[in-house]
mmCIF file of C-alpha atoms in Angstrom:
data_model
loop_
_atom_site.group_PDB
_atom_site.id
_atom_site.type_symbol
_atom_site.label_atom_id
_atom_site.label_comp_id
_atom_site.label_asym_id
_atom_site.label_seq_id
_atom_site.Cartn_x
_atom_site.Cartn_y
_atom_site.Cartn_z
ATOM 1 C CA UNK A 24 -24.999 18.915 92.888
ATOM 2 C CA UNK A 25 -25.503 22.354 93.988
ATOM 3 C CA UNK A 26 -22.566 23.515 92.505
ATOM 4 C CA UNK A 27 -24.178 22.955 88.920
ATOM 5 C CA UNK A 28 -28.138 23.504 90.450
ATOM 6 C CA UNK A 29 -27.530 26.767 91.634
ATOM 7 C CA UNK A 30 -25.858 28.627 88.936
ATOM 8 C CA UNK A 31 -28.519 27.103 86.203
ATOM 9 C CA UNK A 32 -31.456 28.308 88.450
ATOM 10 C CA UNK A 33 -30.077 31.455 89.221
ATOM 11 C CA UNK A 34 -29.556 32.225 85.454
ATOM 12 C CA UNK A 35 -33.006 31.603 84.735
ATOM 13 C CA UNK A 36 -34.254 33.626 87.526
ATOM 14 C CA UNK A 37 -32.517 36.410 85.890
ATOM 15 C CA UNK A 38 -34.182 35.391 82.140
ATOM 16 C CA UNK A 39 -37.385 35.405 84.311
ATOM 17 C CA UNK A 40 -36.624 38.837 85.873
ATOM 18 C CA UNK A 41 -35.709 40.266 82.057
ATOM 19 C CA UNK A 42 -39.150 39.156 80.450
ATOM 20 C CA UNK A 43 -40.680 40.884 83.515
ATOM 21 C CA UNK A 44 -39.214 43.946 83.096
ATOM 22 C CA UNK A 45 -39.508 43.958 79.403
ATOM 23 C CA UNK A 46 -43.803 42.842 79.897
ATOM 24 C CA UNK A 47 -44.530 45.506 82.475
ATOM 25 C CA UNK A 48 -42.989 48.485 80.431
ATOM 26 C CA UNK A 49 -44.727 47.668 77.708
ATOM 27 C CA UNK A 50 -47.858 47.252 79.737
ATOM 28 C CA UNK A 51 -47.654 50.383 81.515
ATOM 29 C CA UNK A 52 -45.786 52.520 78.443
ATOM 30 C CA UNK A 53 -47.562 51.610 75.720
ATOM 31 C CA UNK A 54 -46.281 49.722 72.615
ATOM 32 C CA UNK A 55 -42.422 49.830 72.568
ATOM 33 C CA UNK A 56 -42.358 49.953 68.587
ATOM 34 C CA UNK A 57 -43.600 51.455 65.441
ATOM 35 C CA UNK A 58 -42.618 49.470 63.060
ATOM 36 C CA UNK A 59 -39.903 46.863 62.014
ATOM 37 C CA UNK A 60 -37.309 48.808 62.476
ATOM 38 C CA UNK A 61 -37.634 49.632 66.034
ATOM 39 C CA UNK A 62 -39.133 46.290 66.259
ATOM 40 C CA UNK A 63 -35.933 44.513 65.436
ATOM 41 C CA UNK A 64 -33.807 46.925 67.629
ATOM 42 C CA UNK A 65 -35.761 46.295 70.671
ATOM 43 C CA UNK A 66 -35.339 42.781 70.268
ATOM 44 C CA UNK A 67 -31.315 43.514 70.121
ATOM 45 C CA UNK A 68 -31.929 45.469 73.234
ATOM 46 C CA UNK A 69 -33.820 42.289 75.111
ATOM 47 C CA UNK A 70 -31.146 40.001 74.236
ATOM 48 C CA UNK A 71 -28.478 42.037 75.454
ATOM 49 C CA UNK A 72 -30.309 43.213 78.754
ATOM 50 C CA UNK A 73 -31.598 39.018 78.599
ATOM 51 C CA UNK A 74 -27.619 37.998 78.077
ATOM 52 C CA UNK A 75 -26.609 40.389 81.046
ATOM 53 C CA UNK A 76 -29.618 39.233 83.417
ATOM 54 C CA UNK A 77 -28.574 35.161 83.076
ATOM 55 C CA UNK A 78 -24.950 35.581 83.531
ATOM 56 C CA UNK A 79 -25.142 38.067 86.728
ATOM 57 C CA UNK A 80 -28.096 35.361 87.946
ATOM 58 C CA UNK A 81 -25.475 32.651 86.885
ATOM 59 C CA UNK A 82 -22.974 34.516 88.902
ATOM 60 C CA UNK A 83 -25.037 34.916 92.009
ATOM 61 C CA UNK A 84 -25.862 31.255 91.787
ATOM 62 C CA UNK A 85 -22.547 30.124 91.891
ATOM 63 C CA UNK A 86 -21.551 32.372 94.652
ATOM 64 C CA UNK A 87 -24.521 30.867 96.972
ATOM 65 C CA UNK A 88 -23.727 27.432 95.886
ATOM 66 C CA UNK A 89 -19.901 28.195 97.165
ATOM 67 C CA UNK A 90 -21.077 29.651 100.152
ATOM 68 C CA UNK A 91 -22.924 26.424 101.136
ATOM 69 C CA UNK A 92 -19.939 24.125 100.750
#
């Protein structure tokens, strides 16, 4: 069970981790965009930094969960 637990919650630690990072610079730096254009690229630039934040969390959680057994 932890084999499948771990790796899930781990990946949405690091989803957690990504919208925090992505809140407090735009809470402390001002707006991030100026229109659509940089609108849309910032969002490109979330997903990415989102994609790269669940599967190193993913990772993480299955290296714990193998460390257990």
């Amino acid at each position: 069970m932890s084999k499948i637990l771990f790796p899930i919650v781990g990946g949405i630690i690091g989803f957690i981790i990504t919208v925090g990072i992505f809140f407090f610079a735009g809470h402390f730096f001002g707006p991030l965009y100026q229109g659509e254009d940089e609108a849309a690229r910032n969002m490109k630039v979330f997903l990415v930094v989102a994609l790269c934040f669940v599967v190193a969390g993913f990772f993480i959680g299955h290296r714990l969960s193998n460390k257990k057994t």
